[in-house]
Coordinates of C-alpha atoms in Angstrom, one line a residue:
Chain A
X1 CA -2.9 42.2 80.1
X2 CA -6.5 42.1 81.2
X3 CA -9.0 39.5 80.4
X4 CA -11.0 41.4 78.0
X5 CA -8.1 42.5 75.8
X6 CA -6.4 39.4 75.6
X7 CA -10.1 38.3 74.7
X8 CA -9.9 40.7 71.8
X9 CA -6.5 39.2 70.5
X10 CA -7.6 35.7 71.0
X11 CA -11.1 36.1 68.5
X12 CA -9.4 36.2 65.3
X13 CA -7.6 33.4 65.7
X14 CA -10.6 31.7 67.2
X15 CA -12.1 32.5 63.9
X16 CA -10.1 30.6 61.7
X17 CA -9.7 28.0 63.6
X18 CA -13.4 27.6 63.5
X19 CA -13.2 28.3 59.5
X20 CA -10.2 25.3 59.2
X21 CA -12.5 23.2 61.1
X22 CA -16.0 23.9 58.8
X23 CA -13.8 24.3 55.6
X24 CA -11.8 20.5 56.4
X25 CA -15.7 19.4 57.4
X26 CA -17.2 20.2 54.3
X27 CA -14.5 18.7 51.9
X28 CA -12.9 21.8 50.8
X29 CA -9.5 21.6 52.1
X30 CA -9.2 18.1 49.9
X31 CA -6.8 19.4 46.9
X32 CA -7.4 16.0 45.4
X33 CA -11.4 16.5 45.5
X34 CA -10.8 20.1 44.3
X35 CA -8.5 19.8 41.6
X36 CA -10.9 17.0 40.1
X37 CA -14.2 19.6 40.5
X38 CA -12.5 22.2 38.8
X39 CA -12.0 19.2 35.9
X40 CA -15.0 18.3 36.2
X41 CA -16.5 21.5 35.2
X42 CA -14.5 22.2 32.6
X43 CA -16.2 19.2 30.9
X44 CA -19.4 20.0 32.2
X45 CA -19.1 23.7 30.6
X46 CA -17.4 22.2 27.2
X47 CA -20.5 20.2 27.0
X48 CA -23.4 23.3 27.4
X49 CA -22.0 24.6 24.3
X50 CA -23.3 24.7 21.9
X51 CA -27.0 25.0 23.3
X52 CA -29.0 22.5 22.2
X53 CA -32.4 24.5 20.0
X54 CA -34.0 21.4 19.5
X55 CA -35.7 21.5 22.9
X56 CA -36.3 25.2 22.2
X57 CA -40.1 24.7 21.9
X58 CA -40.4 22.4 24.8
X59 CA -38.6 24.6 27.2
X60 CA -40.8 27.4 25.8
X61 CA -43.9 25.4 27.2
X62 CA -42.3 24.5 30.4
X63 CA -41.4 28.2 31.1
X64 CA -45.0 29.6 30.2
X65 CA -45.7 27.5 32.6
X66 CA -43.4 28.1 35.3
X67 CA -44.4 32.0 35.0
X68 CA -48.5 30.4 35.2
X69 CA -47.3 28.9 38.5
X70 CA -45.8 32.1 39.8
X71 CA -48.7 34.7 38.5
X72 CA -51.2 32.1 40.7
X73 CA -49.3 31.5 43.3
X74 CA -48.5 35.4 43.9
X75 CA -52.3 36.3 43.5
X76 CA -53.4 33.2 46.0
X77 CA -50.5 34.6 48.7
X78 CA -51.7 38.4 48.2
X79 CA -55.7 37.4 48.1
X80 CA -54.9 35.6 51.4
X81 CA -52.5 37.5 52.7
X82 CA -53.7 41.0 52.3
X83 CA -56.9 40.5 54.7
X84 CA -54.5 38.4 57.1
X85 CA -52.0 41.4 57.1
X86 CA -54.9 43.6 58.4
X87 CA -56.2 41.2 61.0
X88 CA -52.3 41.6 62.2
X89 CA -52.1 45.4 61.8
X90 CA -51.9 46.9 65.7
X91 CA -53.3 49.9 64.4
X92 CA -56.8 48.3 63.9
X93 CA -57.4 45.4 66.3
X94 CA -55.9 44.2 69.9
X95 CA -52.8 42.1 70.4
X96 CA -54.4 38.9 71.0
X97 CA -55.5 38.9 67.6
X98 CA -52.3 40.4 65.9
X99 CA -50.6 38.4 67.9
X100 CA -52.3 35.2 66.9
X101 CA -52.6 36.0 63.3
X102 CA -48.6 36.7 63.0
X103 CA -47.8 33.9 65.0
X104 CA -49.5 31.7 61.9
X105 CA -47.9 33.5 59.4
X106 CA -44.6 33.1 61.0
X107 CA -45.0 29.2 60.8
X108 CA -46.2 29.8 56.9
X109 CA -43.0 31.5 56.6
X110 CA -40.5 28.9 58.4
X111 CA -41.5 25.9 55.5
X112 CA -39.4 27.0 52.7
X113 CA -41.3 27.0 49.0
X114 CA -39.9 24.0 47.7
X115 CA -41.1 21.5 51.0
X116 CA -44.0 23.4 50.6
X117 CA -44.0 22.3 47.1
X118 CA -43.7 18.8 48.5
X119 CA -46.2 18.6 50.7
X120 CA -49.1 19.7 47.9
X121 CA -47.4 17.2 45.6
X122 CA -48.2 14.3 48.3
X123 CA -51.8 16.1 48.9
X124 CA -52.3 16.9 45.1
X125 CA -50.4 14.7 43.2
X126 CA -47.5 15.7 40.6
X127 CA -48.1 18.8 38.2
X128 CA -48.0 22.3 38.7
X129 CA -51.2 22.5 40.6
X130 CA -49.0 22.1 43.6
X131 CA -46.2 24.0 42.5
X132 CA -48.4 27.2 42.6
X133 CA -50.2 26.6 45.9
X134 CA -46.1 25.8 46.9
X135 CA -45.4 29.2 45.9
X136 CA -48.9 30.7 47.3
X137 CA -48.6 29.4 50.7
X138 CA -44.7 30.9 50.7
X139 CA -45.9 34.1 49.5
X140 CA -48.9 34.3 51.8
X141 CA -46.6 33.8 54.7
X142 CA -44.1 36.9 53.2
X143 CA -46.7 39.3 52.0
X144 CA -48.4 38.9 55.0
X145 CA -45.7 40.1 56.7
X146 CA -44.4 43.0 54.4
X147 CA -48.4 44.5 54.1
X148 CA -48.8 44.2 57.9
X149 CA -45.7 46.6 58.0
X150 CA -46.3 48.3 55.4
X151 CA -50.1 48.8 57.2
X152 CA -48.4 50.1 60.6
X153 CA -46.4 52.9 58.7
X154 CA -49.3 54.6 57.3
X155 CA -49.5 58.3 58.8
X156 CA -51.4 57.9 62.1
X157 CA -52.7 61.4 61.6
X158 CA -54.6 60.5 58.4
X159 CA -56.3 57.3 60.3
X160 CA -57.0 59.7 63.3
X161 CA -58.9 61.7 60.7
X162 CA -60.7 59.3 59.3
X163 CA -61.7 57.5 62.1
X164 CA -63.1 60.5 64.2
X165 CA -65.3 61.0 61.2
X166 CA -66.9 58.0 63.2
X167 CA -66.6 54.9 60.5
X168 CA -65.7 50.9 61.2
X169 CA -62.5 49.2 61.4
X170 CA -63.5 47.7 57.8
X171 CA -64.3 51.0 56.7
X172 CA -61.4 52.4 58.0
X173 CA -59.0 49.8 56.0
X174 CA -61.3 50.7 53.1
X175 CA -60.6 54.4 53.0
X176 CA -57.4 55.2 54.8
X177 CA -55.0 52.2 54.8
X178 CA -55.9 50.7 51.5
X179 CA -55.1 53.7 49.6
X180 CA -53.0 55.2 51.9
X181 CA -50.4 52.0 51.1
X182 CA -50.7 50.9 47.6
X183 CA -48.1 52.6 46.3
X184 CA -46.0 50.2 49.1
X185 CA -48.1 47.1 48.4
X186 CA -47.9 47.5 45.0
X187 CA -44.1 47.6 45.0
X188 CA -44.1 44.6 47.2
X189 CA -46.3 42.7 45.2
X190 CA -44.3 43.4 41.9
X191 CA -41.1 42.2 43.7
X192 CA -42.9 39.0 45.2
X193 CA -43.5 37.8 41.6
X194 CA -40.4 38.2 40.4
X195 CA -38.9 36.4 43.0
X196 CA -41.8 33.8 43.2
X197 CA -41.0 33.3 39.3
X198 CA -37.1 31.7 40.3
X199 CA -38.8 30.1 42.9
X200 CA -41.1 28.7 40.5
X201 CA -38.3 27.3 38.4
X202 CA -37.2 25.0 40.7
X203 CA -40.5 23.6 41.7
X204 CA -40.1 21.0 39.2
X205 CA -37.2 19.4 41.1
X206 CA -39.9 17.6 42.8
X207 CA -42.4 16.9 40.2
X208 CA -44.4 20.2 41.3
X209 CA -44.3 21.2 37.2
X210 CA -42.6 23.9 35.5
X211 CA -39.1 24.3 34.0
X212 CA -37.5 22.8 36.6
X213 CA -38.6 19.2 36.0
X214 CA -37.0 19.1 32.2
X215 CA -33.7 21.1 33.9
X216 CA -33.4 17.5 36.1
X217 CA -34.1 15.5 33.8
X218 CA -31.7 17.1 31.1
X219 CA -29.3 16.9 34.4
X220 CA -29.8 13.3 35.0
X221 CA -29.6 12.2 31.5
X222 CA -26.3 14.4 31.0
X223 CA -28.2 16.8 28.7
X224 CA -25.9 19.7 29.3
X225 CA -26.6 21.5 26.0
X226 CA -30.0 21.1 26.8
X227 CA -29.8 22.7 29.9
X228 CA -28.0 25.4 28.7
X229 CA -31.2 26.2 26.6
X230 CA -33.6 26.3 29.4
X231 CA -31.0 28.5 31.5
X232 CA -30.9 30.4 29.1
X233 CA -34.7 30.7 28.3
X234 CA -35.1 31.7 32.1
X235 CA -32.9 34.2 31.8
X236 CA -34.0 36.0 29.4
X237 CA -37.8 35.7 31.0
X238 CA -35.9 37.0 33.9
X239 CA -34.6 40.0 32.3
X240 CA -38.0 40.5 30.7
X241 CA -39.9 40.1 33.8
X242 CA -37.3 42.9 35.7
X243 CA -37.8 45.3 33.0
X244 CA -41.8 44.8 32.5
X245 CA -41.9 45.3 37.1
X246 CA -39.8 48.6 36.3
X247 CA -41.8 50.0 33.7
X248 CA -45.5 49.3 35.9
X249 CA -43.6 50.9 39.2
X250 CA -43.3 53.6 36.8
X251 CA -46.9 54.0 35.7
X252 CA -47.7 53.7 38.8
X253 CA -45.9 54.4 41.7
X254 CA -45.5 58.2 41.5
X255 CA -42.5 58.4 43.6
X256 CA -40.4 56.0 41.4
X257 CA -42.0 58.3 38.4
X258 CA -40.1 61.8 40.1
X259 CA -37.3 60.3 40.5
X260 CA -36.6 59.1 37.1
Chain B
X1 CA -47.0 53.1 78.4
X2 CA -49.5 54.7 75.4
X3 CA -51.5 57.5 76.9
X4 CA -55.2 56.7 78.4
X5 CA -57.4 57.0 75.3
X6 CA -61.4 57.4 75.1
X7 CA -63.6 54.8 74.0
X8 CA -67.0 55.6 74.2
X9 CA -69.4 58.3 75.7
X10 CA -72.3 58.7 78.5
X11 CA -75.4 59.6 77.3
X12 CA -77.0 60.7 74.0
X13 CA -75.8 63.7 72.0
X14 CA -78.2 66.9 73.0
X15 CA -79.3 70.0 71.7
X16 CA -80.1 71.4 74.7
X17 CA -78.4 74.7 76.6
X18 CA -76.3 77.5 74.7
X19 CA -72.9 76.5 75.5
X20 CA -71.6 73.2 72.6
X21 CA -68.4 72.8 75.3
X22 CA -67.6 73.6 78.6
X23 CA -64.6 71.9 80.2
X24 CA -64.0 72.1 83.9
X25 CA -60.6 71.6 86.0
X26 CA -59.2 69.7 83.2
X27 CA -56.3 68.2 83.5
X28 CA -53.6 66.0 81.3
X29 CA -50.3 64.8 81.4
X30 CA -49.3 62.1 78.5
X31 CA -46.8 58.7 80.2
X32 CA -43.7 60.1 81.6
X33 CA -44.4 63.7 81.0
X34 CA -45.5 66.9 82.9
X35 CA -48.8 68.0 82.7
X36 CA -49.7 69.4 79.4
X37 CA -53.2 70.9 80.5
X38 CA -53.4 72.5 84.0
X39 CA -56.7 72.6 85.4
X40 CA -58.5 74.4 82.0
X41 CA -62.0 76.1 82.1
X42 CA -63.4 76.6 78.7
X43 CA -67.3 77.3 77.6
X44 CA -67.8 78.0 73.4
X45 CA -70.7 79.7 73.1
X46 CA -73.4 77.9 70.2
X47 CA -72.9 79.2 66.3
X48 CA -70.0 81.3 67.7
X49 CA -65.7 80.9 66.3
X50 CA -63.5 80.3 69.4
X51 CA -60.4 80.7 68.6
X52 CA -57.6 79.0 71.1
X53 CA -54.4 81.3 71.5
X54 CA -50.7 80.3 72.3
X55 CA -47.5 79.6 71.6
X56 CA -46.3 76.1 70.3
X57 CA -46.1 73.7 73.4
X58 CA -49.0 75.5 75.3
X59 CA -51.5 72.8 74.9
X60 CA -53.9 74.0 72.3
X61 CA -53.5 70.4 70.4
X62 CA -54.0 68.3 73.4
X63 CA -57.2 70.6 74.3
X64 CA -58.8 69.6 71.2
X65 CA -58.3 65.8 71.1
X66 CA -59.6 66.1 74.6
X67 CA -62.4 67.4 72.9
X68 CA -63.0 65.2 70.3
X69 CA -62.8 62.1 72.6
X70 CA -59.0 61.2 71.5
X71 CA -57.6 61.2 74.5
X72 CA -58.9 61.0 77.7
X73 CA -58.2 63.6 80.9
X74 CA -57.1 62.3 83.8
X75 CA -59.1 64.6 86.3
X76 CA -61.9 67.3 85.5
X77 CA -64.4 67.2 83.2
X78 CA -65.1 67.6 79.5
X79 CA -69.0 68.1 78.6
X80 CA -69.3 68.6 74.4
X81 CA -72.8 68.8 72.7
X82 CA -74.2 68.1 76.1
X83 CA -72.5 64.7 77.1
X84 CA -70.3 64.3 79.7
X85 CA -66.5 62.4 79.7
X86 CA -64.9 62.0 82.9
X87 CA -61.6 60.6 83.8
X88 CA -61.8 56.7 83.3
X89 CA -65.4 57.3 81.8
X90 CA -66.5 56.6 78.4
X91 CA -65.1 59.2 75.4
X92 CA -67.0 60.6 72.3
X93 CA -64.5 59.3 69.7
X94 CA -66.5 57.8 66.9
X95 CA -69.2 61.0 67.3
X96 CA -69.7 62.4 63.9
X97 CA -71.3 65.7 65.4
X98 CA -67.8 66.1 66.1
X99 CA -66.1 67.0 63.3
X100 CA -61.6 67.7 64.1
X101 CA -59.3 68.7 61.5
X102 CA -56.1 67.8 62.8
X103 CA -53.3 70.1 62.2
X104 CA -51.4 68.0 59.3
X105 CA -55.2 67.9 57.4
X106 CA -55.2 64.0 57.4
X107 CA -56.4 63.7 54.0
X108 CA -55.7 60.5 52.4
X109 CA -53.1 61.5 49.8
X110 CA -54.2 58.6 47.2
X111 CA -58.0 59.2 47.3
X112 CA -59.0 61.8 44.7
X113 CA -61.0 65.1 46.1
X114 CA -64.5 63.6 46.5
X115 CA -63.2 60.5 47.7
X116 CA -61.7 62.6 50.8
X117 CA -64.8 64.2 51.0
X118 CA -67.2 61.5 50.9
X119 CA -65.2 60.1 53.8
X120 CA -67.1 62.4 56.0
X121 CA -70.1 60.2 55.6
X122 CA -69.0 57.3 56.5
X123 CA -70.4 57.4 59.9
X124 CA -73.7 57.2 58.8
X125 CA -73.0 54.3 56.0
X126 CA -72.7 50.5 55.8
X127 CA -69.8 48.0 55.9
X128 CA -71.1 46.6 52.2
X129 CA -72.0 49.6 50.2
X130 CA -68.5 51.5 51.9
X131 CA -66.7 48.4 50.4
X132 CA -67.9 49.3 47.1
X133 CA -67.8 52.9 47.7
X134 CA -71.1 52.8 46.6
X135 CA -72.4 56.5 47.6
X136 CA -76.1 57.4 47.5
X137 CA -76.0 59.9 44.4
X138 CA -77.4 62.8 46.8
X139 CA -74.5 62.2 49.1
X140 CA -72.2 62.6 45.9
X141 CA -74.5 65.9 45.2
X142 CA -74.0 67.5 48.9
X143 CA -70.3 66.4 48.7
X144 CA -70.2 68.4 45.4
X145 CA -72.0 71.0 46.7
X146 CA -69.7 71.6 49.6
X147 CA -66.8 71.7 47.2
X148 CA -68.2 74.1 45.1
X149 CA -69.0 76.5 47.7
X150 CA -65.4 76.1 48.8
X151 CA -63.9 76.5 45.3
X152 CA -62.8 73.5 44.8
X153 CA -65.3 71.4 42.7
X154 CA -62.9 72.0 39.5
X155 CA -60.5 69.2 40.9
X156 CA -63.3 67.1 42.0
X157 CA -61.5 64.0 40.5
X158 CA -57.8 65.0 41.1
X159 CA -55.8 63.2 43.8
X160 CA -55.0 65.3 46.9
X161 CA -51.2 64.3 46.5
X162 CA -51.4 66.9 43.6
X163 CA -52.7 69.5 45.2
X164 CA -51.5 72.8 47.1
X165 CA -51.5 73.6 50.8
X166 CA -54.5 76.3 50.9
X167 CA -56.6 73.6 48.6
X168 CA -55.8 70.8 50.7
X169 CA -57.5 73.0 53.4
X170 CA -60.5 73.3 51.7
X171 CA -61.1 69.8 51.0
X172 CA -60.3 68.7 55.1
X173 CA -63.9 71.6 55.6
X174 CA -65.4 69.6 52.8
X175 CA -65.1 66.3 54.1
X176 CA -65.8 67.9 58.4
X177 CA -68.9 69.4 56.4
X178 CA -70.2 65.9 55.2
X179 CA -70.1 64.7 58.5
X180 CA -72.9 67.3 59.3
X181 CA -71.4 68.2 62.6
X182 CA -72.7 70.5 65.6
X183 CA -69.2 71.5 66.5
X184 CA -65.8 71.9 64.1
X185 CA -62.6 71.2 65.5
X186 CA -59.8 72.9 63.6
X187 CA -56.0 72.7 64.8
X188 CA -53.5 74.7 63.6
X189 CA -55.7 75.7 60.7
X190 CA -54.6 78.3 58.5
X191 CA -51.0 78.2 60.0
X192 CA -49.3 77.0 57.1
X193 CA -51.4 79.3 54.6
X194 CA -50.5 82.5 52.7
X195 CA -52.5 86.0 53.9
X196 CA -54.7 85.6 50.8
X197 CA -55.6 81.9 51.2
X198 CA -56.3 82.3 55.0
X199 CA -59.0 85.4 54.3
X200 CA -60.4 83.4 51.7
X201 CA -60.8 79.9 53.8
X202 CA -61.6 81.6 57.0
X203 CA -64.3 83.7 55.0
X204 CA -65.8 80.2 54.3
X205 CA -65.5 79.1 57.8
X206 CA -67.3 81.8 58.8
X207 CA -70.1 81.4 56.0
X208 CA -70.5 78.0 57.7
X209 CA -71.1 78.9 60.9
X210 CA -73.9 81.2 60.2
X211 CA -75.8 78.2 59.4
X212 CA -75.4 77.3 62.9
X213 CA -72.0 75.6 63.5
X214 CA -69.7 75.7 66.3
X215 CA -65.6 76.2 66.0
X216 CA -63.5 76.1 68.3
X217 CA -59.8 76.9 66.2
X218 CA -56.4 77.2 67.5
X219 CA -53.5 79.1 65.8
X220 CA -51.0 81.1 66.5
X221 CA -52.3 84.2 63.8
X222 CA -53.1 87.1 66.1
X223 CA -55.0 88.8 62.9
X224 CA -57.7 85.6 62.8
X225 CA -58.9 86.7 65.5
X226 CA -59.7 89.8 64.9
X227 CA -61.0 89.0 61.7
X228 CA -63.4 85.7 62.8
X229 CA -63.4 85.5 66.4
X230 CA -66.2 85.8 68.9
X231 CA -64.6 84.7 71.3
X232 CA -60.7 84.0 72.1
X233 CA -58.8 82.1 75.0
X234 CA -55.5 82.2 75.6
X235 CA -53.4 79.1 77.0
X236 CA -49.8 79.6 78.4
X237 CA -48.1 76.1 79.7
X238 CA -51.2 74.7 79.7
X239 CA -52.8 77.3 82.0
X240 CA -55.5 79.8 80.4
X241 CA -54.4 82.7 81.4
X242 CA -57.2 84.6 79.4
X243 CA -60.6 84.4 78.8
X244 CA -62.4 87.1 76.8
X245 CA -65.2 88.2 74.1
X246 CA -62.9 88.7 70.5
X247 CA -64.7 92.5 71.1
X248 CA -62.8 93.3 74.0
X249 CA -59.2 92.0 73.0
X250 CA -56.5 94.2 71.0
X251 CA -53.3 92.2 69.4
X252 CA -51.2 93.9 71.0
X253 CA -52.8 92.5 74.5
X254 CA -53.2 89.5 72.9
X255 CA -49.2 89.1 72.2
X256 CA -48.2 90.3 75.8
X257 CA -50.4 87.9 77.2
X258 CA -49.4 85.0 75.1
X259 CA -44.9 86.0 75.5
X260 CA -45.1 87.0 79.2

């Protein structure tokens, strides 16, 4: 048997031995531990029902203003990201500059939205002030990305064209890549905001406002009916929010509109 | 390795002699390839159609970005509207007395029909005003103009995504027409276009050039040339293998040369 085929039968068993190892590290081959979290949420479920509509209005308030943290944060990430995505587009400018400007964006993208919801608390203080510049500086780092793609697929015969008409870079981004790419950036945008409203829904976890600060607290003062409401509340703004992105990529993405 | 690409040109556009282009000994070969042109002569006559013959592969495409200043040759020289490119000199890329339709149009599908058109000015306009597309209302008026003589102002607000092939066409002369060029580049122009819709947009290229254009055209239609042609060269693997007043040239000359 050669070295490579015995290598072959050797990985799968390599593989669970590795999976025995993490599974033991991380408490889950404990049938004691298990056996008393499957318990556990049995009670925890029993106790969600039935919701409590008490804290209806409350959770109403808190998720008007988790979707207020999202809509800002989404528009302060696209307003920022959108001219950032250009200066990175190797279509328009050199790759010291691309290079420079996606390097920084990278590093926006590396801090998840919740530390980044940290750090404005500590700068800002608690509310969702910082939640939405959380979710803006997240977003900026990810839309700057996607346009920048999005940017560099644009048909390189229509920026040929437009530039030998003799116009400026800014012009150029004015009148061929701009329009050439919002269907794309639209699309990109619409799916940013929903994702930017779950993010936003945690933000309170660390006092950075919105929904997610009464969902702790309900946690943390065993609540569970509670918490059931303002799942349930988010879900259904969820749903809403889905439908409402489908029915604007209709209006206006035309390709989306054919094939429906 | 990309290909070597023009950046800027020698001298200042002139008026002076009767021939808009003469090329001389020009030669190309794009990174990793064979040469595409092989040592091409070319003069086009002022106010006269040349029309550049031969089959797909021959060159014809390359010839013209040459000509526009999109590429760079690597040995002969290119002189266009009386300035000189060299290889490694400076190219005439951003000229708008230039005008080049490329082969696929490059109309920017989400702009509506004077949008595209108005594009063509943008050489002679400012970063602020293009920002706001903030046209001078007699700009709006020649662009209108233009359209109307091609029989197209009817869809002066519909986007170019919804239009056909032969009105496409007519807005890419529209928008080369609002640059106010000296010489019309037109690849591959009527290629893709009925009988009808050919005779009717190579009617208006010829209209045009009475009032003192120059076009150089390539296709592969043996009956444009008859039709519009002063003059007509042939390329064959980037050679020209003829050279010859449109008078003295029969199609059925014209297809041995360009098969043999």
């Amino acid at each position: 048997m050669n070295r490579s085929s015995l290598g072959a039968r050797l990985a799968p068993l390599l593989l669970v031995g590795l999976l025995a190892v993490s599974l033991a590290n991380v408490g889950l081959l404990d049938p004691q531990r298990l056996g008393r979290g499957v318990m556990n949420i049995g009670v925890f479920t029993s106790a969600m029902f039935p919701p409590n509509l008490g804290v209806l209005e409350t959770v109403a308030l808190a998720i008007l203003e988790t979707l207020q943290i999202a809509f800002v944060g989404t528009v302060v990430g696209a307003a920022l990201g959108l001219p950032l995505a250009l200066l990175a587009t190797q279509t328009l400018f050199g790759p010291w500059l691309t290079g420079g400007v996606r390097l920084v964006l990278a590093i926006v993208r590396t801090i998840p939205a919740l530390l980044w919801g940290i750090i404005f608390v500590v700068a800002l203080g608690l509310g969702p002030g910082a939640g939405s510049l959380g979710v803006g500086l997240y977003s900026l780092g990810y839309l700057g990305k996607l346009f920048y793609e999005i940017f560099e697929g644009v048909d390189a015969e229509v920026l040929e064209a437009v530039r030998s008409v003799g116009c400026s870079r800014v012009q150029l981004a004015r009148f061929a890549l701009l329009p050439e790419a919002a269907n794309n950036l639209l699309a990109q945008l619409l799916f940013m905001f929903e994702y930017n409203v779950r993010a936003s829904s945690i933000m309170g976890f660390v006092g950075a406002g919105g929904i997610g600060y009464y969902m702790l607290g309900y946690i943390q003062l065993l609540r569970y009916d509670a918490l059931l409401t303002s799942i349930l509340v988010t879900l259904v703004v969820v749903i809403a929010i889905d439908y409402g992105s489908a029915r604007l990529r209709r209006l206006y993405l035309p390709e989306t509109r054919r094939l429906s | 390795m990309a290909e070597p690409r023009a950046s800027g040109q020698d001298g200042p556009v002139s008026d002076q002699g009767s021939l808009a282009v003469e090329t001389r000994d020009l030669w190309f070969s794009f990174s990793g390839g064979g040469p595409v042109l092989r040592g091409v002569d070319l003069d086009a006559a002022r106010g006269q159609v040349t029309v550049v013959l031969g089959a797909s592969g021959s060159g014809k495409t390359t010839l013209l970005k040459l000509l526009k200043g999109l590429l760079a040759p690597q040995r002969g020289s290119i002189r266009v509207l009386g300035r000189t490119t060299s290889p490694g000199g400076r190219g005439i890329r951003l000229d708008a007395a230039v005008a080049y339709i490329p082969q696929n149009l490059g109309l920017v599908r989400n702009l509506t029909v004077l949008e595209n058109t108005l594009t063509g000015a943008l050489g002679r306009m400012g970063a602020l005003p293009a920002l706001l597309m903030a046209f001078p209302p007699e700009w709006i008026k020649e662009a209108t103009g233009f359209l109307e003589r091609l029989g197209i102002a009817h869809k002066l607000e519909e986007k170019v995504y919804n239009l056909s092939g032969g009105e496409r066409q007519r807005v890419a002369i529209a928008r080369a027409l609002m640059q106010r060029p000296q010489l019309l580049l037109a690849d591959e122009f009527v290629s893709q276009l009925d009988p009808v819709t050919t005779v009717s947009i190579m009617d208006s290229v010829r209209e045009t050039v009475v009032t003192g254009l120059t076009v150089i055209m390539t296709t592969h239609e043996l009956d444009v040339v008859a039709r519009y042609a002063d003059h007509v060269a042939v390329l064959r693997d980037g050679q020209k293998v003829l050279d010859l007043p449109a008078a003295e040239v029969n199609p059925r000359l014209l297809s041995q040369v360009i098969k043999v």
